[in-house]
């Protein structure tokens, strides 16, 4: 089936309901499906949107195309949760049904204001000649989860940007309101973050491009996201076309972060505390991470596990992509740490403690957590979701001695996933130190928290679902805790 | 909108996907929706089907009509769970897409056999003249949740029944296979339970009507269900048109049970241990309860909370009905007890202990558990989901003294619900004994476990969602534990 433009932009009402039910069933029953992470009900999800706390619950919206594994005409779907682990679905939130968003309700953010949740998003408008205009629009959600869109955009694209002007983050800072947007400058064709300011959420004026780096940030920046973590500003963003001499990365497009010393939004000035941006995730598949400052004082982040312009094996099953678990952010010594939430422990079942023996498990049901401490001066390979002979599996190749490093290798575990961007990722470790790994596997998703969240590596992999062996290639010194995780979604 | 027969039997493919998405959103965001009970994703659900344990998980299927609050053309939808509390949706299971079930895939049951889950159901066939033939059909589910229907029915309606011949329960007993079916005798127009026997699941012979009562069981029996509880056979069934002199009930149709001394299925003989059937539930809205014997040695039951030929206020929101929580069954002194599962405690949050004061809570978020012990020789009214002045609310009017009884009164709490069948239900209690209540509220559902499950009263009620007060009408002697319950669905 060819996904022509005409087909991708077919109105939802021109699809039939049996097809949608079949797509929902196909996604739900896939052996590769996640069961304790937010995932597509059908079709494709991409960027997390509107991540917020409102009316006693956490809210999360997702970019969604319900009819296939492609970037067709997008809407927002809605989930809510008490603990950011047990999410329940609340249906379509923003449909692409107005003139402003006639070609898709694109990404954005949430801000609680006057008892409502304001959802700022990009209305992707296309005229009859397929010329695009990105409108920044606000929709308002009430306590009954009913959403009404404003009829007029709050921000029109300024003269100095191309059609690439999107992903508004709306927030309050120093008693003013700000929106930051990903933009491409019309003259230089460079990626920028454009800052807008308002006193009343109605009249907005452009402060200008955010000054946060002397380097050119590729040809476009998507999903700029500012949060405050341990009182320091942290800028999370997705530069496309970034020169690898500025910051190293392996994926097609990186999801970067920059810890700041301070920020002056009224002057569009971010003063970094790091020399250069760093990869937010050391795995293969993280993009468009959205973080927010919650009323409990923490900053929480959730990532799209999927990449633009890439394909995945579940495309053949008509659905694509998933989300990471929610991560609590911490800044220590100007580095960003990411931690699993305490609440995810509520999914743990059937605990087993295992030490030193090469063989850990034969049957995991493919939803599990494995927490490991490998002693210093060890080396070897840990196979996850392997066959019993360890001929195939996801391999964590580690050294905690002289050449300390962790290599994550998905070259030998089922169908290839975008191999043109490499099949290994390497994380450098301190010499002669123990290695702590907190590994979460859910269907075709693996998240590895390394050394208490100093690094996180997130990836998709597509093992034969019957391959459930966990084993080292030889006996060594380690302590492990294993839990099955309860399927809840 | 009129639900003509033509509209109710419109093929799913002749509905459009935007309409289905809108219906799913409307159901998900209704303030009356349940969030820790299995409920419709859209449209209407009725009988639980195929409740079973297979491949390491509990499975539950639901009669579903996705397009409105009516009994249109039915399919089975599928949920699975590790703990019978956290259910995840697995999509459409049996679609009405074969000649045998062209007018609906009706109710049935599940049996694990040879590594597959056999789903026995009634194919509701209608010919061109709308003449109905009920076919008993088997579908087979594998470990990937893929379902394939047999192309031929296993049982055709015998000559001596009318078109009302449905709801097969398939089970193994004494090394033989049995199917029991709800039936209407063609001559006498009485409700019967018809027993079939097989050695190989292929060839079935009719043993005959089950002999379990000398009384006439109305004009039809639906959903016959045999389980073994503490080594005694228990027959659960839904007689329609039952004379109230045989067994008392208030709902339009009752869901009855009969505890047996023993059963000889090869002779179709059930010997009761009770004089007459008893109401399984003392509330307003339970029907079509399905129970099964799980490998852990327990018998578990789940009920449709909804009644045939009745309407509910959410009909105006295009969805209808919900399910009870799963209940563990116990027989003591030839009486059936129903207990909440231990696993539902995992949803408890924000515990509060409260004693003796009239006022308990102002804000509950409408998902809560309230566990109460009221001392002997007290009387009063407990208001649930009340306004702050206690002018409206669901009222539990109790007396633990000389005239011990509990009256559940939904006459003064929002829109009326089938008031022609009464707005109060009464449960008689032992004189001068403490009264234990374990009350679960979830949106518009209330389940009251009375005196450790000796009675259970289940009901829908439609309070203003902002009315969240819990209070007695005066101070009295009691101890209570309150928890908010985590919304998970």
JSON list of C-alpha atoms in Angstrom, two decimals, chain A residues 11-22 24-26 28-31 35 41 57 66-67 78 80-83 86-93 95-96 144-146 346-347 349 465-466 485-489, chain B residues 11-22 24-26 28-31 35 41 57 66-67 78 80-83 86-93 95-96 144-146 346-347 349 465-466 485-489:
[
{"chain": "A", "resi": 11, "resn": "UNK", "atom": "CA", "xyz": [-10.01, 13.24, 6.46]},
{"chain": "A", "resi": 12, "resn": "UNK", "atom": "CA", "xyz": [-10.64, 10.89, 9.39]},
{"chain": "A", "resi": 13, "resn": "UNK", "atom": "CA", "xyz": [-14.32, 10.81, 8.40]},
{"chain": "A", "resi": 14, "resn": "UNK", "atom": "CA", "xyz": [-13.37, 9.33, 5.04]},
{"chain": "A", "resi": 15, "resn": "UNK", "atom": "CA", "xyz": [-11.90, 6.24, 6.71]},
{"chain": "A", "resi": 16, "resn": "UNK", "atom": "CA", "xyz": [-14.31, 3.50, 7.76]},
{"chain": "A", "resi": 17, "resn": "UNK", "atom": "CA", "xyz": [-14.80, 2.38, 11.34]},
{"chain": "A", "resi": 18, "resn": "UNK", "atom": "CA", "xyz": [-14.11, -1.33, 10.72]},
{"chain": "A", "resi": 19, "resn": "UNK", "atom": "CA", "xyz": [-10.70, -0.39, 9.36]},
{"chain": "A", "resi": 20, "resn": "UNK", "atom": "CA", "xyz": [-9.99, 1.66, 12.48]},
{"chain": "A", "resi": 21, "resn": "UNK", "atom": "CA", "xyz": [-11.15, -1.17, 14.78]},
{"chain": "A", "resi": 22, "resn": "UNK", "atom": "CA", "xyz": [-8.91, -3.57, 12.86]},
{"chain": "A", "resi": 24, "resn": "UNK", "atom": "CA", "xyz": [-6.59, -0.80, 16.92]},
{"chain": "A", "resi": 25, "resn": "UNK", "atom": "CA", "xyz": [-6.72, -4.58, 17.30]},
{"chain": "A", "resi": 26, "resn": "UNK", "atom": "CA", "xyz": [-3.58, -5.09, 15.25]},
{"chain": "A", "resi": 28, "resn": "UNK", "atom": "CA", "xyz": [-3.04, -4.02, 20.66]},
{"chain": "A", "resi": 29, "resn": "UNK", "atom": "CA", "xyz": [-2.21, -7.64, 19.87]},
{"chain": "A", "resi": 30, "resn": "UNK", "atom": "CA", "xyz": [1.23, -7.14, 18.32]},
{"chain": "A", "resi": 31, "resn": "UNK", "atom": "CA", "xyz": [3.86, -9.24, 20.08]},
{"chain": "A", "resi": 35, "resn": "UNK", "atom": "CA", "xyz": [2.30, -2.88, 27.89]},
{"chain": "A", "resi": 41, "resn": "UNK", "atom": "CA", "xyz": [-3.79, 2.75, 20.06]},
{"chain": "A", "resi": 57, "resn": "UNK", "atom": "CA", "xyz": [-3.86, 14.59, 37.64]},
{"chain": "A", "resi": 66, "resn": "UNK", "atom": "CA", "xyz": [-4.54, 6.83, 13.76]},
{"chain": "A", "resi": 67, "resn": "UNK", "atom": "CA", "xyz": [-4.55, 5.19, 10.33]},
{"chain": "A", "resi": 78, "resn": "UNK", "atom": "CA", "xyz": [-5.03, 12.50, 25.59]},
{"chain": "A", "resi": 80, "resn": "UNK", "atom": "CA", "xyz": [-4.17, 11.18, 32.31]},
{"chain": "A", "resi": 81, "resn": "UNK", "atom": "CA", "xyz": [-2.61, 9.63, 35.37]},
{"chain": "A", "resi": 82, "resn": "UNK", "atom": "CA", "xyz": [-2.30, 9.94, 39.12]},
{"chain": "A", "resi": 83, "resn": "UNK", "atom": "CA", "xyz": [1.26, 8.67, 39.20]},
{"chain": "A", "resi": 86, "resn": "UNK", "atom": "CA", "xyz": [-0.86, 4.20, 35.20]},
{"chain": "A", "resi": 87, "resn": "UNK", "atom": "CA", "xyz": [-2.12, 6.25, 32.25]},
{"chain": "A", "resi": 88, "resn": "UNK", "atom": "CA", "xyz": [-5.73, 6.09, 31.13]},
{"chain": "A", "resi": 89, "resn": "UNK", "atom": "CA", "xyz": [-6.87, 7.11, 27.70]},
{"chain": "A", "resi": 90, "resn": "UNK", "atom": "CA", "xyz": [-9.18, 10.09, 27.32]},
{"chain": "A", "resi": 91, "resn": "UNK", "atom": "CA", "xyz": [-9.66, 10.06, 23.58]},
{"chain": "A", "resi": 92, "resn": "UNK", "atom": "CA", "xyz": [-9.04, 12.57, 20.81]},
{"chain": "A", "resi": 93, "resn": "UNK", "atom": "CA", "xyz": [-8.10, 15.93, 22.29]},
{"chain": "A", "resi": 95, "resn": "UNK", "atom": "CA", "xyz": [-8.71, 17.18, 15.97]},
{"chain": "A", "resi": 96, "resn": "UNK", "atom": "CA", "xyz": [-7.40, 18.78, 12.77]},
{"chain": "A", "resi": 144, "resn": "UNK", "atom": "CA", "xyz": [-14.33, 17.88, 32.39]},
{"chain": "A", "resi": 145, "resn": "UNK", "atom": "CA", "xyz": [-11.58, 17.43, 29.79]},
{"chain": "A", "resi": 146, "resn": "UNK", "atom": "CA", "xyz": [-13.59, 19.35, 27.21]},
{"chain": "A", "resi": 346, "resn": "UNK", "atom": "CA", "xyz": [4.23, -0.47, 41.80]},
{"chain": "A", "resi": 347, "resn": "UNK", "atom": "CA", "xyz": [4.36, -2.60, 38.64]},
{"chain": "A", "resi": 349, "resn": "UNK", "atom": "CA", "xyz": [5.93, -8.64, 40.47]},
{"chain": "A", "resi": 465, "resn": "UNK", "atom": "CA", "xyz": [9.04, -12.78, 21.28]},
{"chain": "A", "resi": 466, "resn": "UNK", "atom": "CA", "xyz": [9.80, -16.36, 22.27]},
{"chain": "A", "resi": 485, "resn": "UNK", "atom": "CA", "xyz": [6.41, -5.89, 35.31]},
{"chain": "A", "resi": 486, "resn": "UNK", "atom": "CA", "xyz": [2.64, -5.82, 35.30]},
{"chain": "A", "resi": 487, "resn": "UNK", "atom": "CA", "xyz": [1.09, -5.21, 31.88]},
{"chain": "A", "resi": 488, "resn": "UNK", "atom": "CA", "xyz": [-1.32, -2.32, 32.35]},
{"chain": "A", "resi": 489, "resn": "UNK", "atom": "CA", "xyz": [-1.88, -0.75, 28.94]},
{"chain": "B", "resi": 11, "resn": "UNK", "atom": "CA", "xyz": [-22.08, -3.15, 9.21]},
{"chain": "B", "resi": 12, "resn": "UNK", "atom": "CA", "xyz": [-19.18, -1.66, 11.15]},
{"chain": "B", "resi": 13, "resn": "UNK", "atom": "CA", "xyz": [-17.51, -0.83, 7.84]},
{"chain": "B", "resi": 14, "resn": "UNK", "atom": "CA", "xyz": [-20.45, 1.39, 6.95]},
{"chain": "B", "resi": 15, "resn": "UNK", "atom": "CA", "xyz": [-19.74, 3.67, 9.91]},
{"chain": "B", "resi": 16, "resn": "UNK", "atom": "CA", "xyz": [-17.01, 6.29, 9.52]},
{"chain": "B", "resi": 17, "resn": "UNK", "atom": "CA", "xyz": [-13.88, 6.41, 11.62]},
{"chain": "B", "resi": 18, "resn": "UNK", "atom": "CA", "xyz": [-14.28, 10.02, 12.82]},
{"chain": "B", "resi": 19, "resn": "UNK", "atom": "CA", "xyz": [-17.66, 9.07, 14.28]},
{"chain": "B", "resi": 20, "resn": "UNK", "atom": "CA", "xyz": [-16.06, 6.13, 16.10]},
{"chain": "B", "resi": 21, "resn": "UNK", "atom": "CA", "xyz": [-13.22, 8.33, 17.42]},
{"chain": "B", "resi": 22, "resn": "UNK", "atom": "CA", "xyz": [-15.79, 10.87, 18.62]},
{"chain": "B", "resi": 24, "resn": "UNK", "atom": "CA", "xyz": [-14.62, 6.78, 22.01]},
{"chain": "B", "resi": 25, "resn": "UNK", "atom": "CA", "xyz": [-13.75, 10.29, 23.20]},
{"chain": "B", "resi": 26, "resn": "UNK", "atom": "CA", "xyz": [-17.27, 10.94, 24.46]},
{"chain": "B", "resi": 28, "resn": "UNK", "atom": "CA", "xyz": [-13.72, 8.32, 27.82]},
{"chain": "B", "resi": 29, "resn": "UNK", "atom": "CA", "xyz": [-14.36, 11.87, 28.98]},
{"chain": "B", "resi": 30, "resn": "UNK", "atom": "CA", "xyz": [-17.83, 11.41, 30.47]},
{"chain": "B", "resi": 31, "resn": "UNK", "atom": "CA", "xyz": [-17.94, 12.55, 34.10]},
{"chain": "B", "resi": 35, "resn": "UNK", "atom": "CA", "xyz": [-11.93, 4.52, 35.83]},
{"chain": "B", "resi": 41, "resn": "UNK", "atom": "CA", "xyz": [-14.58, 2.18, 24.99]},
{"chain": "B", "resi": 57, "resn": "UNK", "atom": "CA", "xyz": [-2.94, -14.05, 32.18]},
{"chain": "B", "resi": 66, "resn": "UNK", "atom": "CA", "xyz": [-19.33, 0.17, 19.50]},
{"chain": "B", "resi": 67, "resn": "UNK", "atom": "CA", "xyz": [-21.67, 2.68, 17.87]},
{"chain": "B", "resi": 78, "resn": "UNK", "atom": "CA", "xyz": [-10.92, -8.50, 24.65]},
{"chain": "B", "resi": 80, "resn": "UNK", "atom": "CA", "xyz": [-6.28, -9.27, 29.70]},
{"chain": "B", "resi": 81, "resn": "UNK", "atom": "CA", "xyz": [-4.80, -8.84, 33.15]},
{"chain": "B", "resi": 82, "resn": "UNK", "atom": "CA", "xyz": [-2.25, -10.25, 35.56]},
{"chain": "B", "resi": 83, "resn": "UNK", "atom": "CA", "xyz": [-4.34, -9.51, 38.63]},
{"chain": "B", "resi": 86, "resn": "UNK", "atom": "CA", "xyz": [-5.34, -3.87, 35.87]},
{"chain": "B", "resi": 87, "resn": "UNK", "atom": "CA", "xyz": [-7.00, -4.82, 32.58]},
{"chain": "B", "resi": 88, "resn": "UNK", "atom": "CA", "xyz": [-5.47, -3.87, 29.26]},
{"chain": "B", "resi": 89, "resn": "UNK", "atom": "CA", "xyz": [-7.43, -3.73, 26.06]},
{"chain": "B", "resi": 90, "resn": "UNK", "atom": "CA", "xyz": [-6.60, -6.15, 23.26]},
{"chain": "B", "resi": 91, "resn": "UNK", "atom": "CA", "xyz": [-9.08, -5.01, 20.65]},
{"chain": "B", "resi": 92, "resn": "UNK", "atom": "CA", "xyz": [-11.88, -6.69, 18.74]},
{"chain": "B", "resi": 93, "resn": "UNK", "atom": "CA", "xyz": [-11.84, -10.43, 19.40]},
{"chain": "B", "resi": 95, "resn": "UNK", "atom": "CA", "xyz": [-16.33, -9.75, 14.78]},
{"chain": "B", "resi": 96, "resn": "UNK", "atom": "CA", "xyz": [-19.79, -10.53, 13.38]},
{"chain": "B", "resi": 144, "resn": "UNK", "atom": "CA", "xyz": [-0.50, -14.30, 20.27]},
{"chain": "B", "resi": 145, "resn": "UNK", "atom": "CA", "xyz": [-4.17, -13.50, 20.90]},
{"chain": "B", "resi": 146, "resn": "UNK", "atom": "CA", "xyz": [-5.03, -14.35, 17.30]},
{"chain": "B", "resi": 346, "resn": "UNK", "atom": "CA", "xyz": [-3.11, -1.95, 44.98]},
{"chain": "B", "resi": 347, "resn": "UNK", "atom": "CA", "xyz": [-5.28, 0.95, 43.77]},
{"chain": "B", "resi": 349, "resn": "UNK", "atom": "CA", "xyz": [-4.13, 5.96, 47.74]},
{"chain": "B", "resi": 465, "resn": "UNK", "atom": "CA", "xyz": [-19.96, 14.91, 39.68]},
{"chain": "B", "resi": 466, "resn": "UNK", "atom": "CA", "xyz": [-19.23, 17.93, 41.87]},
{"chain": "B", "resi": 485, "resn": "UNK", "atom": "CA", "xyz": [-8.67, 4.76, 44.22]},
{"chain": "B", "resi": 486, "resn": "UNK", "atom": "CA", "xyz": [-6.23, 5.18, 41.38]},
{"chain": "B", "resi": 487, "resn": "UNK", "atom": "CA", "xyz": [-7.88, 5.76, 37.99]},
{"chain": "B", "resi": 488, "resn": "UNK", "atom": "CA", "xyz": [-6.33, 3.21, 35.66]},
{"chain": "B", "resi": 489, "resn": "UNK", "atom": "CA", "xyz": [-8.72, 2.72, 32.73]}
]
